[in-house]
Short mmCIF file of C-alpha atoms in Angstrom, two decimals:
data_model
loop_
_atom_site.label_atom_id
_atom_site.label_comp_id
_atom_site.label_asym_id
_atom_site.label_seq_id
_atom_site.Cartn_x
_atom_site.Cartn_y
_atom_site.Cartn_z
CA UNK D 220 60.18 106.28 88.86
CA UNK D 221 62.03 105.58 85.61
CA UNK D 222 64.11 102.17 84.17
CA UNK D 223 66.68 102.66 81.55
CA UNK D 224 67.91 99.90 79.29
CA UNK D 225 71.28 99.26 77.91
CA UNK D 226 71.08 100.60 74.51
CA UNK D 227 73.15 103.03 72.27
CA UNK D 228 73.16 106.57 73.35
CA UNK D 229 72.98 109.51 70.60
CA UNK D 230 74.12 112.61 72.69
CA UNK D 231 76.78 113.34 75.34
CA UNK D 232 77.49 116.27 77.69
CA UNK D 233 81.16 116.59 77.38
CA UNK D 234 84.33 114.73 75.63
CA UNK D 235 84.34 112.34 78.93
CA UNK D 236 80.52 111.24 79.42
CA UNK D 237 80.30 107.63 77.75
CA UNK D 238 78.32 104.53 78.54
CA UNK D 239 74.82 103.40 77.31
CA UNK D 240 71.52 104.80 78.81
CA UNK D 241 68.20 105.35 77.30
CA UNK D 242 64.61 106.20 79.26
CA UNK D 243 61.16 105.02 79.56
CA UNK D 244 58.40 105.77 81.84
CA UNK D 245 56.82 102.81 84.02
CA UNK D 246 53.94 102.82 86.05
CA UNK D 247 54.81 103.71 89.95
CA UNK D 248 52.85 103.68 93.03
CA UNK D 249 54.94 105.50 94.80
CA UNK D 250 53.46 109.51 95.75
CA UNK D 251 55.28 111.85 93.82
CA UNK D 252 58.25 113.43 95.97
CA UNK D 253 58.76 117.45 96.08
CA UNK D 254 60.76 118.77 93.25
CA UNK D 255 64.25 117.43 94.08
CA UNK D 256 66.86 120.24 95.30
CA UNK D 257 70.06 117.86 94.82
CA UNK D 258 70.37 114.87 92.65
CA UNK D 259 72.64 111.73 93.84
CA UNK D 260 73.65 109.08 91.76
CA UNK D 261 74.95 105.56 93.34
CA UNK D 262 76.72 103.28 91.19
CA UNK D 263 76.19 99.43 91.91
CA UNK D 264 77.68 96.18 91.25
CA UNK D 265 76.16 93.44 93.66
CA UNK D 266 75.78 95.68 96.31
CA UNK D 267 72.89 94.09 98.05
CA UNK D 268 74.34 93.80 101.82
CA UNK D 269 74.78 97.79 101.95
CA UNK D 270 72.67 99.30 99.47
CA UNK D 271 69.09 99.42 101.53
CA UNK D 272 70.74 101.47 104.52
CA UNK D 273 72.54 103.69 101.79
CA UNK D 274 69.32 104.66 99.60
CA UNK D 275 67.18 104.72 103.25
CA UNK D 276 69.87 107.59 104.29
CA UNK D 277 69.13 109.34 101.12
CA UNK D 278 65.64 109.32 101.38
CA UNK D 279 65.97 110.60 105.06
CA UNK D 280 67.73 113.55 103.80
CA UNK D 281 66.31 116.89 105.39
CA UNK D 282 65.81 118.18 101.68
CA UNK D 283 64.37 116.36 98.80
CA UNK D 284 66.70 114.44 96.87
CA UNK D 285 66.50 112.67 93.65
CA UNK D 286 67.76 109.10 93.78
CA UNK D 287 69.58 107.40 90.84
CA UNK D 288 71.08 104.34 90.74
CA UNK D 289 73.24 103.00 87.84
CA UNK D 290 74.00 99.09 88.14
CA UNK D 291 76.56 97.33 86.18
CA UNK D 292 75.17 94.01 85.68
CA UNK D 293 74.58 92.71 89.12
CA UNK D 294 73.70 88.99 90.07
CA UNK D 295 72.39 89.32 93.75
CA UNK D 296 69.47 91.33 95.03
CA UNK D 297 70.76 94.78 94.25
CA UNK D 298 68.34 95.98 91.44
CA UNK D 299 65.04 94.73 93.58
CA UNK D 300 66.24 96.58 96.42
CA UNK D 301 67.22 99.63 93.97
CA UNK D 302 63.51 99.45 92.69
CA UNK D 303 62.19 99.94 96.23
CA UNK D 304 63.62 103.56 96.67
CA UNK D 305 64.80 105.08 93.44
CA UNK D 306 63.52 107.73 91.07
CA UNK D 307 65.51 106.28 88.61
CA UNK D 308 67.53 103.10 88.02
CA UNK D 309 69.52 102.83 84.83
CA UNK D 310 71.65 99.98 83.54
CA UNK D 311 75.34 100.43 82.42
CA UNK D 312 79.16 100.47 82.96
CA UNK D 313 81.71 99.21 82.55
CA UNK D 314 83.27 101.07 85.62
CA UNK D 315 82.30 103.68 88.17
CA UNK D 316 83.46 106.50 86.01
CA UNK D 317 81.24 105.91 83.15
CA UNK D 318 78.32 104.44 85.79
CA UNK D 319 78.41 108.26 87.34
CA UNK D 320 78.58 110.11 84.15
CA UNK D 321 75.14 108.19 83.27
CA UNK D 322 73.30 109.12 86.00
CA UNK D 323 74.53 112.67 86.22
CA UNK D 324 73.03 112.73 82.40
CA UNK D 325 69.54 111.72 84.39
CA UNK D 326 69.83 114.14 86.73
CA UNK D 327 66.98 116.93 87.58
CA UNK D 328 68.49 119.33 90.02
CA UNK D 329 71.40 121.67 89.61
CA UNK D 330 73.61 120.03 92.73
CA UNK D 331 74.65 116.42 92.03
CA UNK D 332 76.17 114.07 94.52
CA UNK D 333 77.78 111.20 94.15
CA UNK D 334 77.70 108.31 96.59
CA UNK D 335 79.16 104.63 96.81
CA UNK D 336 76.55 102.28 97.38
CA UNK D 337 78.37 101.19 100.83
CA UNK D 338 77.91 104.71 102.71
CA UNK D 339 75.33 106.19 104.81
CA UNK D 340 74.82 109.73 105.08
CA UNK D 341 73.99 111.84 108.17
CA UNK D 342 70.60 113.92 107.54
CA UNK D 343 72.04 117.05 106.56
CA UNK D 344 74.75 116.00 104.17
CA UNK D 345 72.87 116.89 100.96
CA UNK D 346 71.65 120.38 102.48
CA UNK D 347 74.71 121.62 103.72
CA UNK D 348 76.17 120.72 100.59
CA UNK D 349 73.57 122.57 98.57
CA UNK D 350 74.24 125.55 100.71
CA UNK D 351 77.76 125.60 99.71
CA UNK D 352 77.43 125.06 96.04
CA UNK D 353 74.55 127.37 96.21
CA UNK D 354 76.82 130.24 97.87
CA UNK D 355 79.34 129.93 95.11
CA UNK D 356 81.66 126.85 95.88
CA UNK D 357 82.03 124.48 92.81
CA UNK D 358 82.12 121.53 95.13
CA UNK D 359 81.80 120.17 98.50
CA UNK D 360 83.78 117.42 100.33
CA UNK D 361 81.89 115.42 103.23
CA UNK D 362 84.44 113.70 105.86
CA UNK D 363 83.81 109.79 106.49
CA UNK D 364 84.46 107.49 108.75
CA UNK D 365 84.49 103.74 108.91
CA UNK D 366 82.45 101.02 110.27
CA UNK D 367 82.28 97.28 110.16
CA UNK D 368 83.41 94.26 112.31
CA UNK D 369 86.96 92.71 112.59
CA UNK D 370 90.75 93.66 113.15
CA UNK D 371 91.25 95.04 109.76
CA UNK D 372 88.03 97.19 109.72
CA UNK D 373 89.38 98.54 112.88
CA UNK D 374 92.55 99.00 111.36
CA UNK D 375 90.87 100.99 108.42
CA UNK D 376 88.65 102.96 110.78
CA UNK D 377 92.03 104.29 112.53
CA UNK D 378 93.54 105.14 109.33
CA UNK D 379 90.64 107.28 108.16
CA UNK D 380 90.67 109.21 111.54
CA UNK D 381 93.70 110.54 110.94
CA UNK D 382 93.34 112.01 107.86
CA UNK D 383 90.37 114.08 108.63
CA UNK D 384 90.33 117.68 107.08
CA UNK D 385 93.54 116.41 104.85
CA UNK D 386 92.48 118.19 101.40
CA UNK D 387 95.06 115.50 99.94
CA UNK D 388 93.01 112.44 100.78
CA UNK D 389 89.27 113.39 100.97
CA UNK D 390 87.77 114.11 97.54
CA UNK D 391 84.56 116.04 96.75
CA UNK D 392 81.14 114.42 96.39
CA UNK D 393 79.11 117.15 95.81
CA UNK D 394 79.07 119.37 92.69
CA UNK D 395 77.48 122.29 90.64
CA UNK D 396 75.58 120.82 87.36
CA UNK D 397 76.67 123.65 85.14
CA UNK D 398 80.49 123.13 86.46
CA UNK D 399 79.98 119.36 85.84
CA UNK D 400 78.68 120.31 82.26
CA UNK D 401 81.78 122.33 81.38
CA UNK D 402 84.12 119.61 82.81
CA UNK D 403 82.59 116.77 80.95
CA UNK D 404 82.07 114.61 83.94
CA UNK D 405 84.68 112.03 85.38
CA UNK D 406 87.18 110.70 83.36
CA UNK D 407 86.39 107.40 81.92
CA UNK D 408 89.71 106.17 81.31
CA UNK D 409 90.67 106.23 85.07
CA UNK D 410 89.75 103.27 87.39
CA UNK D 411 90.82 104.93 90.20
CA UNK D 412 91.78 108.65 91.35
CA UNK D 413 88.78 109.89 89.49
CA UNK D 414 87.49 111.53 92.23
CA UNK D 415 90.73 113.25 92.67
CA UNK D 416 91.11 113.96 88.94
CA UNK D 417 87.31 115.54 88.84
CA UNK D 418 88.11 117.78 91.91
CA UNK D 419 91.25 119.07 90.57
CA UNK D 420 89.74 120.16 87.42
CA UNK D 421 86.44 121.57 89.25
CA UNK D 422 89.02 124.10 91.07
CA UNK D 423 89.28 125.82 87.97
CA UNK D 424 85.91 126.94 88.45
CA UNK D 425 85.68 127.79 92.32
CA UNK D 426 86.81 126.69 95.84
CA UNK D 427 86.16 123.12 96.87
CA UNK D 428 84.13 123.48 100.74
CA UNK D 429 83.74 121.13 103.10
CA UNK D 430 80.36 120.24 105.29
CA UNK D 431 80.35 119.14 108.62
CA UNK D 432 77.99 116.48 108.21
CA UNK D 433 79.58 112.96 107.76
CA UNK D 434 79.44 109.81 105.76
CA UNK D 435 79.74 106.46 107.39
CA UNK D 436 81.49 103.95 105.13
CA UNK D 437 80.38 100.59 105.66
CA UNK D 438 83.61 98.09 105.14
CA UNK D 439 81.78 95.16 106.41
CA UNK D 440 84.20 92.53 107.74
CA UNK D 441 87.47 93.78 105.83
CA UNK D 442 90.37 90.81 105.07
CA UNK D 443 93.69 91.93 104.60
CA UNK D 444 94.28 90.14 101.14
CA UNK D 445 90.81 91.60 99.84
CA UNK D 446 91.74 95.26 100.58
CA UNK D 447 95.25 94.79 98.99
CA UNK D 448 93.48 92.99 95.74
CA UNK D 449 90.76 96.13 96.08
CA UNK D 450 93.65 98.83 96.07
CA UNK D 451 95.66 97.16 93.28
CA UNK D 452 92.52 96.98 91.12
CA UNK D 453 91.61 100.57 91.33
CA UNK D 454 95.33 101.63 91.16
CA UNK D 455 95.69 100.86 87.30
CA UNK D 456 94.16 104.15 86.66
CA UNK D 457 96.87 105.94 88.68
CA UNK D 458 99.42 105.55 85.67
CA UNK D 459 97.25 107.80 83.84
CA UNK D 460 96.33 109.77 86.45
CA UNK D 461 100.01 110.81 86.66
CA UNK D 462 100.44 111.41 83.22
CA UNK D 463 97.52 114.54 83.56
CA UNK D 464 98.58 115.62 86.94
CA UNK D 465 102.02 115.02 87.41
CA UNK D 466 103.61 112.23 89.59
CA UNK D 467 104.11 114.90 92.42
CA UNK D 468 100.42 115.01 93.01
CA UNK D 469 99.87 111.40 92.68
CA UNK D 470 102.76 110.78 95.59
CA UNK D 471 100.86 113.73 97.61
CA UNK D 472 97.48 111.68 97.66
CA UNK D 473 98.66 108.11 97.94
CA UNK D 474 101.41 108.29 99.83
CA UNK D 475 101.85 111.64 101.76
CA UNK D 476 99.79 110.59 104.83
CA UNK D 477 99.66 111.69 108.38
CA UNK D 478 101.08 108.39 110.05
CA UNK D 479 104.39 108.94 107.39
CA UNK D 480 104.84 112.35 108.91
CA UNK D 481 104.48 111.30 112.43
CA UNK D 482 105.58 107.75 112.47
CA UNK D 483 105.22 107.15 116.39
CA UNK D 484 101.47 106.49 115.59
CA UNK D 485 102.51 103.08 113.85
CA UNK D 486 104.08 101.58 117.13
CA UNK D 487 100.45 101.43 118.73
CA UNK D 488 98.63 98.11 118.55
CA UNK D 489 96.52 99.28 115.33
CA UNK D 490 99.20 101.52 114.19
CA UNK D 491 101.56 97.89 113.66
CA UNK D 492 98.16 96.79 111.65
CA UNK D 493 98.34 99.77 109.91
CA UNK D 494 101.88 99.57 108.83
CA UNK D 495 101.29 95.99 107.51
CA UNK D 496 98.06 97.05 105.85
CA UNK D 497 99.85 100.17 104.14
CA UNK D 498 102.56 98.09 102.99
CA UNK D 499 100.39 95.42 101.52
CA UNK D 500 98.51 97.96 99.78
CA UNK D 501 101.46 100.03 98.37
CA UNK D 502 103.06 96.71 96.91
CA UNK D 503 99.97 96.37 95.18
CA UNK D 504 99.56 99.66 94.16
CA UNK D 505 103.11 99.66 92.95
CA UNK D 506 102.77 96.38 91.08
CA UNK D 507 99.29 97.73 89.40
CA UNK D 508 101.39 100.96 88.09
CA UNK D 509 103.94 99.27 86.55
CA UNK D 510 101.57 96.84 84.94
CA UNK D 511 99.59 99.55 83.28
CA UNK D 512 102.53 101.39 82.20
CA UNK D 513 103.89 98.26 80.46
CA UNK D 514 100.31 97.78 78.66
CA UNK D 515 100.33 101.23 77.59
CA UNK D 516 104.16 101.01 76.65
CA UNK D 517 104.35 97.61 74.84
CA UNK D 518 101.54 97.45 72.75
CA UNK D 519 102.51 94.42 71.16
CA UNK D 520 101.20 92.17 73.71
CA UNK D 521 97.27 91.69 74.52
CA UNK D 522 95.98 94.17 77.20
CA UNK D 523 95.07 91.54 79.41
CA UNK D 524 98.30 89.34 79.58
CA UNK D 525 101.85 91.48 80.29
CA UNK D 526 104.68 88.99 80.48
CA UNK D 527 107.60 89.36 83.06
CA UNK D 528 109.84 90.84 80.09
CA UNK D 529 107.43 93.54 79.62
CA UNK D 530 107.69 94.52 83.03
CA UNK D 531 111.26 94.07 82.98
CA UNK D 532 111.81 96.50 80.26
CA UNK D 533 109.23 99.04 81.94
CA UNK D 534 111.50 99.00 85.03
CA UNK D 535 114.56 99.60 83.10
CA UNK D 536 112.78 102.74 81.92
CA UNK D 537 110.43 103.98 84.98
CA UNK D 538 113.27 105.94 86.53
CA UNK D 539 113.74 108.22 83.07
CA UNK D 540 110.11 108.46 82.53
CA UNK D 541 109.11 109.64 86.17
CA UNK D 542 111.93 112.03 86.07
CA UNK D 543 110.72 113.39 83.00
CA UNK D 544 107.18 113.58 84.55
CA UNK D 545 108.41 115.60 87.45
CA UNK D 546 110.85 117.68 85.48
CA UNK D 547 107.98 118.93 83.48
CA UNK D 548 106.00 120.34 86.45
CA UNK D 549 109.47 121.55 88.04
CA UNK D 550 112.49 121.93 85.93
CA UNK D 551 114.68 122.15 89.00
CA UNK D 552 113.95 119.04 90.47
CA UNK D 553 116.06 115.89 89.68
CA UNK D 554 114.95 112.03 90.32
CA UNK D 555 117.08 109.22 90.73
CA UNK D 556 116.47 106.67 88.09
CA UNK D 557 114.84 103.55 90.00
CA UNK D 558 116.47 100.36 89.74
CA UNK D 559 114.77 97.18 88.40
CA UNK D 560 112.81 95.12 90.65
CA UNK D 561 114.12 91.40 90.69
CA UNK D 562 111.55 88.81 88.21
CA UNK D 563 110.56 86.85 91.75
CA UNK D 564 109.36 89.93 93.62
CA UNK D 565 107.18 90.78 90.75
CA UNK D 566 105.46 87.59 90.08
CA UNK D 567 104.85 87.37 93.87
CA UNK D 568 103.39 90.78 94.40
CA UNK D 569 101.24 90.67 91.34
CA UNK D 570 99.30 88.05 93.35
CA UNK D 571 97.80 90.91 95.20
CA UNK D 572 95.99 92.48 92.18
CA UNK D 573 92.94 91.40 91.38
CA UNK D 574 91.90 91.22 87.75
CA UNK D 575 88.36 90.97 88.40
CA UNK D 576 86.13 94.28 89.12
CA UNK D 577 85.41 94.29 93.09
CA UNK D 578 81.96 94.91 94.37
CA UNK D 579 81.19 98.63 95.04
#
C-alpha cells in the first residue's frame, strides 16, 4: 500500500492537472495483488456511510483492479475504511476534479476509471470497460440506477430510469490512460459538469462506448432541500462549462430531458414529485450560474460575497451575453434578451444554494 501526504508536487502530466501529492511506501500485510488491468480512482469527503460497499464492489471485480482513494480532509471514518481496501491512499483537493487528477497520477494501469464513493459496481463493469478501451474506444459510459429510502429517493430513481442510454445525460467513467494524458485530465476550474467536459474532449480521439453492466448509485435518504442545495453547489461550474462548450450544449445536458419531450410522465404520482424536484433544482442552478457569472464579471467584490446589485447588473446583461455565446456556435440563431429577475426572487432563490462543499 502507498499512503500519500499533502505536499507540493513538482510535475504534472497536463495543464489541468493540479492538486497536491507525494508518495512514500509503508508496510502492508495484505497479499500482493496481480498486476492491475484497470486503475479505479475514488474521491472521498466524509464518505464513511457508503465507502465500504463501494470499495468491496471494486475488489469483487472480475479482473484485477488497482484501488486509489483520494481523500479531501474527511472528519469521519472515511480514511480508516479506505485503508482496509486500497492500494494507494492520497490526501488532496480542493474539489473532485483535482482529486481525480491527483489519483490519475498514481495509476499503474492503461485503463482508468473514476467512481464516486456512493457507487456500487456490478462485477463485470471494469472488464467490459477494459474490453471497449482495448478495442479502440476512447472512453466508456456505465449506466446507473438509484437506490435508497424515502419518497424523494424514489423520485430520483424514477428520473434516472427515464434517461438511460441518453448520451446527453450519462457521462463516461472509464478512459484510455494515453488519451487522459493528452487531455490533461479533468478541468479543475469546473465544480460541476467536469465529467461531461472530459467526455466531450475525449471524443476527439475516438468513440465513446457504453457497457451493459451497471452502477448502483446509493442516494441514501434523499431530502428535497438537500438535493437542491447540492445541485446549486455543483452548478457553479456550469457558467464556465458554457463558455467552453456553448450555451446550447449546456442546455442539452441540463434541460433537454425525456420528461420535457414527454410531459405526460409528470402526471403520475412520482411524476408530480419529479416536477417539483426539477423546479427546485433548476431554480438552484439558475441562481448559482448567475451568481458565478456575477463573480467572474464584477471582480471588485470579494469572490465569496456578491451583492444583489451585482446580480441585478448581471441580469441586465445576461441576455446579450447568452446571445453572443450562442451566435458564436450558430451565427444564424438568435436569442431574446432575458428579463431581469426581481431582487426578492433572487434573494429567496439564493437560499437553495449551499456554499459549503457537500459530501460526495
